[in-house]
């Protein structure tokens, strides 16, 4: 948990070109190896009441941060965002907030697709491989956690 | 690591069992099949239950056949709504299914609901005669209604249909653009941008 992990430096040796070459008859040709670098998701708007949930920070710390915003921060609503694997955690945080508020809080979830970019860099600069990028989609969730207006509720 | 959030709420009930749980055998697992959290749904609505191991292509092949075209199934009925639900680690897959289906079938209104699902588990002790235990776990779950008919915009979790810009449908032409001499792979069906490697999404 304590090791410093930079997301942009987590290089996974990408052997996808080697995989396809082995199926064809070209065996002598050295497959070009790539390093897959995942770029960070594109910067999203960040208001005071936006919480972007990740999988690195402790769950309880993120839950406490949301509670602090709603109780101490004086916000009537906050927005909890989660991308990919963090969707589960975002939902969990929202449901925990709702459960601990004795039903005072309401949830409104929206889903979306986020386009992510990966860089493929050749391992060996002498090889013929050129740097490439690859876009892929990932799912995201945006949960509005709010105190409903008393006038509308009646 | 990823169990951390899922078991957060159930830690109270499960912590006492944690030490000798590996010796126990789970003999039944029943999910609390309560009503849909979305009000006003027909009982015979198409309900896609997305599990952790479900294949997205299988789910979507079935769902798009019932939704696309004239929306006519073998019985000749029109299908205007579909519900996707999933829990635990199937939540992400559920959302992905919905997002792809929204791109395939245009003009779908959406309502998403979050809830906790209760799962009852019965565990059996390996020793003969020793009493088994029952466990109650709660996992986060999502339920998403997609409808061709307009839904109540005041309902929390409502999303209007999205306007799809241009013919850049990534779900359709999923080829692998790569260097000319290697054959395109079916497995890594991702889009590669060769020339413009500094490309950023705007």
Tab-separated table of C-alpha atoms in Angstrom:
chain	number	residue	atom	x	y	z
A	1	UNK	CA	0.000	0.000	0.000
A	2	UNK	CA	2.834	2.348	0.702
A	3	UNK	CA	4.884	1.924	-2.445
A	4	UNK	CA	4.826	5.014	-4.631
A	5	UNK	CA	2.837	4.262	-7.717
A	6	UNK	CA	2.590	6.709	-10.507
A	7	UNK	CA	-0.248	5.707	-12.821
A	8	UNK	CA	1.501	6.996	-15.903
A	9	UNK	CA	4.583	4.945	-15.103
A	10	UNK	CA	2.839	1.618	-14.690
A	11	UNK	CA	4.241	0.113	-17.846
A	12	UNK	CA	2.856	-3.205	-18.938
A	13	UNK	CA	4.872	-5.035	-21.558
A	14	UNK	CA	2.516	-5.241	-24.460
A	15	UNK	CA	2.938	-8.335	-26.541
A	16	UNK	CA	-0.110	-7.991	-28.720
A	17	UNK	CA	1.874	-7.732	-31.983
A	18	UNK	CA	3.837	-10.840	-31.044
A	19	UNK	CA	0.633	-12.685	-30.454
A	20	UNK	CA	-0.669	-12.088	-33.950
A	21	UNK	CA	2.680	-12.723	-35.602
A	22	UNK	CA	3.020	-16.141	-34.073
A	23	UNK	CA	-0.206	-17.220	-35.699
A	24	UNK	CA	1.089	-16.300	-39.120
A	25	UNK	CA	3.992	-18.078	-40.757
A	26	UNK	CA	6.523	-15.294	-40.199
A	27	UNK	CA	8.619	-16.705	-37.388
A	28	UNK	CA	12.039	-15.239	-38.086
A	29	UNK	CA	10.858	-11.694	-37.846
A	30	UNK	CA	11.486	-10.269	-34.443
A	31	UNK	CA	8.225	-8.992	-33.092
A	32	UNK	CA	8.345	-5.399	-32.013
A	33	UNK	CA	7.554	-5.061	-28.372
A	34	UNK	CA	5.586	-2.147	-27.107
A	35	UNK	CA	5.178	-0.567	-23.758
A	36	UNK	CA	1.618	0.289	-22.966
A	37	UNK	CA	1.266	3.558	-21.174
A	38	UNK	CA	-2.140	4.503	-19.987
A	39	UNK	CA	-2.749	8.196	-20.022
A	40	UNK	CA	-4.730	9.668	-17.231
A	41	UNK	CA	-8.388	10.221	-17.975
A	42	UNK	CA	-9.043	13.591	-19.399
A	43	UNK	CA	-9.488	16.361	-16.905
A	44	UNK	CA	-13.033	16.774	-15.817
A	45	UNK	CA	-14.737	19.736	-14.219
A	46	UNK	CA	-14.048	19.964	-10.529
A	47	UNK	CA	-16.319	21.973	-8.349
A	48	UNK	CA	-16.050	22.095	-4.595
A	49	UNK	CA	-18.719	19.455	-4.254
A	50	UNK	CA	-17.332	17.032	-6.855
A	51	UNK	CA	-15.708	13.875	-5.537
A	52	UNK	CA	-13.770	11.659	-7.920
A	53	UNK	CA	-13.480	8.205	-6.382
A	54	UNK	CA	-10.402	6.102	-7.067
A	55	UNK	CA	-9.169	2.691	-5.991
A	56	UNK	CA	-5.962	3.876	-4.372
A	57	UNK	CA	-7.215	6.046	-1.560
A	58	UNK	CA	-8.606	4.273	1.461
A	59	UNK	CA	-12.329	3.654	1.207
A	60	UNK	CA	-13.112	5.102	4.622
A	61	UNK	CA	-11.129	8.239	3.876
A	62	UNK	CA	-13.156	8.875	0.745
A	63	UNK	CA	-16.400	8.180	2.576
A	64	UNK	CA	-15.382	10.541	5.372
A	65	UNK	CA	-14.554	13.226	2.844
A	66	UNK	CA	-18.043	13.003	1.366
A	67	UNK	CA	-19.621	13.077	4.808
A	68	UNK	CA	-17.606	16.133	5.703
A	69	UNK	CA	-18.750	17.942	2.569
A	70	UNK	CA	-22.397	17.216	3.278
A	71	UNK	CA	-22.372	17.849	7.002
A	72	UNK	CA	-19.582	20.295	7.738
A	73	UNK	CA	-19.159	21.789	4.294
A	74	UNK	CA	-22.752	22.922	4.135
A	75	UNK	CA	-23.335	21.515	0.660
A	76	UNK	CA	-26.899	20.528	-0.172
A	77	UNK	CA	-25.688	18.150	-2.833
A	78	UNK	CA	-22.452	16.519	-3.857
A	79	UNK	CA	-21.536	14.610	-6.980
A	80	UNK	CA	-19.665	11.310	-6.648
A	81	UNK	CA	-17.919	10.150	-9.817
A	82	UNK	CA	-16.437	6.732	-10.496
A	83	UNK	CA	-14.705	5.334	-13.575
A	84	UNK	CA	-14.279	1.658	-14.433
A	85	UNK	CA	-13.438	-0.408	-11.395
A	86	UNK	CA	-14.122	2.560	-9.146
A	87	UNK	CA	-17.809	2.485	-10.155
A	88	UNK	CA	-18.425	-0.104	-7.481
A	89	UNK	CA	-16.762	2.001	-4.859
A	90	UNK	CA	-18.623	5.134	-5.925
A	91	UNK	CA	-21.935	3.290	-5.595
A	92	UNK	CA	-20.877	1.930	-2.238
A	93	UNK	CA	-19.984	5.383	-0.969
A	94	UNK	CA	-23.269	6.828	-2.167
A	95	UNK	CA	-25.293	4.037	-0.598
A	96	UNK	CA	-23.370	4.320	2.661
A	97	UNK	CA	-24.027	8.054	2.755
A	98	UNK	CA	-27.705	7.446	2.177
A	99	UNK	CA	-27.892	4.715	4.824
A	100	UNK	CA	-26.152	6.816	7.456
A	101	UNK	CA	-28.441	9.789	6.808
A	102	UNK	CA	-31.547	7.795	7.882
A	103	UNK	CA	-33.182	8.346	4.530
A	104	UNK	CA	-32.661	12.099	4.393
A	105	UNK	CA	-30.390	11.849	1.381
A	106	UNK	CA	-31.479	10.869	-2.100
A	107	UNK	CA	-29.432	9.455	-4.942
A	108	UNK	CA	-29.633	10.169	-8.644
A	109	UNK	CA	-27.268	8.104	-10.754
A	110	UNK	CA	-26.250	8.834	-14.322
A	111	UNK	CA	-24.026	6.674	-16.493
A	112	UNK	CA	-21.708	7.706	-19.279
A	113	UNK	CA	-18.882	6.534	-21.482
A	114	UNK	CA	-15.409	8.012	-21.149
A	115	UNK	CA	-12.890	7.745	-23.953
A	116	UNK	CA	-9.412	6.839	-22.747
A	117	UNK	CA	-6.148	7.020	-24.673
A	118	UNK	CA	-3.271	4.556	-24.381
A	119	UNK	CA	0.183	5.217	-25.768
A	120	UNK	CA	2.057	2.337	-27.328
A	121	UNK	CA	5.772	3.023	-27.348
A	122	UNK	CA	8.290	0.667	-28.913
A	123	UNK	CA	10.535	-0.985	-26.351
A	124	UNK	CA	13.614	-0.724	-28.517
A	125	UNK	CA	14.080	2.571	-30.368
A	126	UNK	CA	16.163	0.850	-33.082
A	127	UNK	CA	13.250	-1.319	-34.101
A	128	UNK	CA	10.969	-0.393	-36.920
A	129	UNK	CA	7.969	0.008	-34.687
A	130	UNK	CA	6.483	3.446	-34.485
A	131	UNK	CA	4.700	4.909	-31.521
A	132	UNK	CA	0.972	4.458	-31.640
A	133	UNK	CA	-2.006	5.481	-29.640
A	134	UNK	CA	-5.117	3.532	-28.999
A	135	UNK	CA	-8.434	4.779	-27.800
A	136	UNK	CA	-10.810	2.689	-25.799
A	137	UNK	CA	-13.999	3.287	-23.945
A	138	UNK	CA	-14.721	2.789	-20.305
A	139	UNK	CA	-17.925	3.176	-18.368
A	140	UNK	CA	-18.401	5.789	-15.712
A	141	UNK	CA	-21.018	6.695	-13.150
A	142	UNK	CA	-21.972	10.067	-11.737
A	143	UNK	CA	-24.080	9.948	-8.608
A	144	UNK	CA	-25.742	13.040	-7.273
A	145	UNK	CA	-26.200	12.717	-3.509
A	146	UNK	CA	-28.581	15.397	-2.326
A	147	UNK	CA	-31.078	16.510	0.280
A	148	UNK	CA	-34.387	16.748	-1.559
A	149	UNK	CA	-36.194	20.064	-1.476
A	150	UNK	CA	-38.841	20.001	1.195
A	151	UNK	CA	-41.243	22.024	-0.936
A	152	UNK	CA	-41.091	19.511	-3.751
A	153	UNK	CA	-41.489	16.555	-1.459
A	154	UNK	CA	-44.868	17.711	-0.220
B	1	UNK	CA	-8.137	-5.052	-2.594
B	2	UNK	CA	-11.327	-4.998	-4.556
B	3	UNK	CA	-13.104	-6.863	-1.811
B	4	UNK	CA	-12.531	-3.963	0.462
B	5	UNK	CA	-15.424	-1.911	-0.696
B	6	UNK	CA	-17.745	-4.794	-1.393
B	7	UNK	CA	-17.423	-6.234	2.055
B	8	UNK	CA	-17.448	-2.948	3.871
B	9	UNK	CA	-21.023	-3.127	4.950
B	10	UNK	CA	-21.005	-6.845	5.571
B	11	UNK	CA	-17.915	-6.838	7.728
B	12	UNK	CA	-20.030	-6.847	10.861
B	13	UNK	CA	-21.698	-10.113	10.063
B	14	UNK	CA	-18.759	-11.839	8.455
B	15	UNK	CA	-15.877	-10.887	10.698
B	16	UNK	CA	-16.663	-13.563	13.247
B	17	UNK	CA	-16.460	-16.241	10.587
B	18	UNK	CA	-13.425	-14.980	8.834
B	19	UNK	CA	-10.883	-17.275	10.464
B	20	UNK	CA	-12.388	-20.654	9.747
B	21	UNK	CA	-14.406	-19.705	6.720
B	22	UNK	CA	-12.018	-21.476	4.390
B	23	UNK	CA	-12.972	-24.816	5.881
B	24	UNK	CA	-16.623	-24.201	5.369
B	25	UNK	CA	-18.372	-25.128	2.205
B	26	UNK	CA	-21.037	-22.929	0.741
B	27	UNK	CA	-24.040	-25.045	-0.026
B	28	UNK	CA	-26.591	-22.471	-1.076
B	29	UNK	CA	-26.693	-18.888	-2.123
B	30	UNK	CA	-30.034	-17.217	-2.531
B	31	UNK	CA	-30.432	-13.682	-3.658
B	32	UNK	CA	-33.063	-11.448	-2.293
B	33	UNK	CA	-35.219	-11.196	-5.388
B	34	UNK	CA	-37.266	-8.250	-4.295
B	35	UNK	CA	-39.224	-6.054	-6.629
B	36	UNK	CA	-37.589	-3.673	-9.013
B	37	UNK	CA	-36.499	-0.430	-7.416
B	38	UNK	CA	-38.020	1.395	-10.362
B	39	UNK	CA	-41.698	2.135	-9.843
B	40	UNK	CA	-44.388	1.440	-12.374
B	41	UNK	CA	-42.900	-1.385	-14.385
B	42	UNK	CA	-44.812	-4.105	-16.133
B	43	UNK	CA	-44.371	-7.564	-14.665
B	44	UNK	CA	-43.467	-9.162	-17.972
B	45	UNK	CA	-40.743	-6.701	-18.891
B	46	UNK	CA	-37.543	-8.023	-20.457
B	47	UNK	CA	-35.115	-8.237	-17.578
B	48	UNK	CA	-31.447	-8.807	-18.336
B	49	UNK	CA	-29.652	-10.090	-15.259
B	50	UNK	CA	-25.994	-9.291	-15.731
B	51	UNK	CA	-23.677	-11.521	-13.728
B	52	UNK	CA	-19.985	-11.314	-13.154
B	53	UNK	CA	-19.218	-13.896	-15.822
B	54	UNK	CA	-21.852	-12.930	-18.381
B	55	UNK	CA	-20.565	-12.182	-21.824
B	56	UNK	CA	-21.449	-8.754	-23.065
B	57	UNK	CA	-21.841	-10.001	-26.643
B	58	UNK	CA	-24.372	-12.620	-25.539
B	59	UNK	CA	-26.387	-10.148	-23.521
B	60	UNK	CA	-26.367	-7.532	-26.246
B	61	UNK	CA	-27.103	-9.920	-29.080
B	62	UNK	CA	-30.248	-10.949	-27.263
B	63	UNK	CA	-31.254	-7.477	-26.164
B	64	UNK	CA	-30.628	-5.700	-29.479
B	65	UNK	CA	-32.617	-8.312	-31.379
B	66	UNK	CA	-35.606	-7.579	-29.182
B	67	UNK	CA	-35.172	-3.830	-29.300
B	68	UNK	CA	-33.999	-3.089	-32.817
B	69	UNK	CA	-35.806	-3.128	-36.125
B	70	UNK	CA	-39.484	-3.229	-35.545
B	71	UNK	CA	-38.826	-4.570	-32.080
B	72	UNK	CA	-40.882	-7.639	-32.875
B	73	UNK	CA	-39.988	-10.916	-31.217
B	74	UNK	CA	-41.259	-14.353	-32.148
B	75	UNK	CA	-44.559	-13.766	-30.403
B	76	UNK	CA	-45.039	-10.589	-32.424
B	77	UNK	CA	-45.080	-8.245	-29.474
B	78	UNK	CA	-43.424	-4.882	-29.520
B	79	UNK	CA	-40.625	-4.407	-27.096
B	80	UNK	CA	-40.257	-0.861	-25.930
B	81	UNK	CA	-38.487	-1.264	-22.601
B	82	UNK	CA	-35.708	-3.335	-21.133
B	83	UNK	CA	-34.235	-3.543	-17.641
B	84	UNK	CA	-30.599	-4.329	-16.935
B	85	UNK	CA	-29.592	-5.217	-13.413
B	86	UNK	CA	-26.381	-6.404	-11.859
B	87	UNK	CA	-24.718	-6.517	-8.485
B	88	UNK	CA	-21.269	-6.687	-6.990
B	89	UNK	CA	-18.627	-7.053	-9.624
B	90	UNK	CA	-21.278	-7.262	-12.305
B	91	UNK	CA	-22.174	-3.591	-11.878
B	92	UNK	CA	-19.503	-2.328	-14.245
B	93	UNK	CA	-20.568	-4.810	-16.880
B	94	UNK	CA	-24.183	-3.758	-16.496
B	95	UNK	CA	-23.302	-0.132	-17.159
B	96	UNK	CA	-21.132	-1.072	-20.116
B	97	UNK	CA	-23.992	-3.080	-21.633
B	98	UNK	CA	-26.363	-0.162	-21.224
B	99	UNK	CA	-23.895	2.295	-22.709
B	100	UNK	CA	-23.319	0.117	-25.785
B	101	UNK	CA	-27.024	-0.538	-26.240
B	102	UNK	CA	-27.736	3.191	-26.065
B	103	UNK	CA	-25.326	3.726	-28.934
B	104	UNK	CA	-26.841	0.902	-30.969
B	105	UNK	CA	-30.467	1.792	-30.408
B	106	UNK	CA	-30.973	5.516	-30.557
B	107	UNK	CA	-33.390	7.604	-28.569
B	108	UNK	CA	-33.545	5.565	-25.396
B	109	UNK	CA	-34.650	7.196	-22.171
B	110	UNK	CA	-32.900	5.920	-19.091
B	111	UNK	CA	-33.525	5.682	-15.363
B	112	UNK	CA	-30.793	4.291	-13.105
B	113	UNK	CA	-31.331	3.161	-9.537
B	114	UNK	CA	-28.802	2.102	-6.932
B	115	UNK	CA	-29.604	-0.193	-4.060
B	116	UNK	CA	-28.159	-2.782	-1.747
B	117	UNK	CA	-28.903	-6.359	-2.566
B	118	UNK	CA	-29.064	-8.898	0.242
B	119	UNK	CA	-27.591	-12.312	-0.367
B	120	UNK	CA	-28.246	-15.168	2.026
B	121	UNK	CA	-25.590	-17.810	2.132
B	122	UNK	CA	-25.660	-21.125	3.945
B	123	UNK	CA	-22.260	-22.544	4.849
B	124	UNK	CA	-21.661	-26.123	5.832
B	125	UNK	CA	-18.966	-27.233	8.225
B	126	UNK	CA	-16.611	-29.951	6.971
B	127	UNK	CA	-16.996	-31.932	10.203
B	128	UNK	CA	-19.980	-34.189	10.210
B	129	UNK	CA	-22.633	-33.116	12.604
B	130	UNK	CA	-21.166	-29.693	13.243
B	131	UNK	CA	-23.705	-26.957	12.708
B	132	UNK	CA	-23.519	-24.878	9.579
B	133	UNK	CA	-23.959	-21.148	9.536
B	134	UNK	CA	-26.031	-18.753	7.542
B	135	UNK	CA	-24.636	-15.465	6.440
B	136	UNK	CA	-26.237	-12.358	5.143
B	137	UNK	CA	-24.235	-10.173	2.853
B	138	UNK	CA	-25.159	-6.937	1.221
B	139	UNK	CA	-23.633	-5.970	-2.094
B	140	UNK	CA	-24.145	-2.784	-4.079
B	141	UNK	CA	-26.358	-3.232	-7.097
B	142	UNK	CA	-27.649	-1.205	-10.007
B	143	UNK	CA	-30.864	-1.419	-11.965
B	144	UNK	CA	-31.226	0.481	-15.224
B	145	UNK	CA	-34.391	0.903	-17.235
B	146	UNK	CA	-34.085	1.762	-20.912
B	147	UNK	CA	-37.225	2.853	-22.672
B	148	UNK	CA	-38.194	4.027	-26.134
B	149	UNK	CA	-41.118	5.863	-24.569
B	150	UNK	CA	-40.481	9.044	-22.604
B	151	UNK	CA	-40.041	8.614	-18.870
B	152	UNK	CA	-40.635	11.021	-16.025
B	153	UNK	CA	-37.807	13.593	-16.118
B	154	UNK	CA	-38.402	14.365	-12.420
B	155	UNK	CA	-37.528	10.814	-11.426
B	156	UNK	CA	-34.106	10.753	-9.731
B	157	UNK	CA	-31.568	9.111	-11.984
B	158	UNK	CA	-33.304	10.036	-15.245
B	159	UNK	CA	-31.214	10.601	-18.350
B	160	UNK	CA	-32.654	11.852	-21.630
B	161	UNK	CA	-31.607	10.224	-24.915
B	162	UNK	CA	-28.256	11.354	-26.148
B	163	UNK	CA	-27.757	12.858	-29.553
B	164	UNK	CA	-25.137	10.793	-31.310
B	165	UNK	CA	-22.823	13.056	-33.232
B	166	UNK	CA	-21.878	11.873	-36.674
B	167	UNK	CA	-21.253	8.361	-37.921
B	168	UNK	CA	-18.351	7.728	-35.539
B	169	UNK	CA	-19.960	4.660	-34.108
B	170	UNK	CA	-17.206	2.784	-32.363
B	171	UNK	CA	-19.377	-0.239	-31.830
B	172	UNK	CA	-19.742	-0.887	-35.529
B	173	UNK	CA	-16.393	-0.720	-37.241
B	174	UNK	CA	-14.028	-2.150	-34.752
B	175	UNK	CA	-11.058	-2.955	-36.883
B	176	UNK	CA	-7.473	-2.941	-35.874
B	177	UNK	CA	-5.527	-0.493	-37.924
B	178	UNK	CA	-1.959	-1.546	-37.712
B	179	UNK	CA	1.188	-1.867	-39.737
B	180	UNK	CA	0.385	-3.357	-43.096
B	181	UNK	CA	2.211	-6.664	-42.914
B	182	UNK	CA	0.494	-8.087	-39.847
B	183	UNK	CA	-2.964	-9.546	-40.206
B	184	UNK	CA	-5.740	-7.901	-38.227
B	185	UNK	CA	-6.479	-9.672	-35.027
B	186	UNK	CA	-9.987	-10.580	-34.031
B	187	UNK	CA	-9.152	-10.746	-30.377
B	188	UNK	CA	-7.811	-7.284	-29.795
B	189	UNK	CA	-10.727	-5.485	-31.324
B	190	UNK	CA	-9.573	-2.023	-30.458
B	191	UNK	CA	-9.066	1.006	-32.562
B	192	UNK	CA	-5.545	2.144	-33.164
B	193	UNK	CA	-4.627	5.542	-34.425
B	194	UNK	CA	-1.386	5.286	-36.304
B	195	UNK	CA	-0.491	8.679	-37.643
B	196	UNK	CA	-1.761	11.021	-35.093
B	197	UNK	CA	-0.172	9.726	-31.981
B	198	UNK	CA	-0.472	12.978	-30.140
B	199	UNK	CA	-4.193	12.908	-30.600
B	200	UNK	CA	-6.217	13.963	-27.619
B	201	UNK	CA	-9.934	13.768	-27.163
B	202	UNK	CA	-11.299	17.238	-27.451
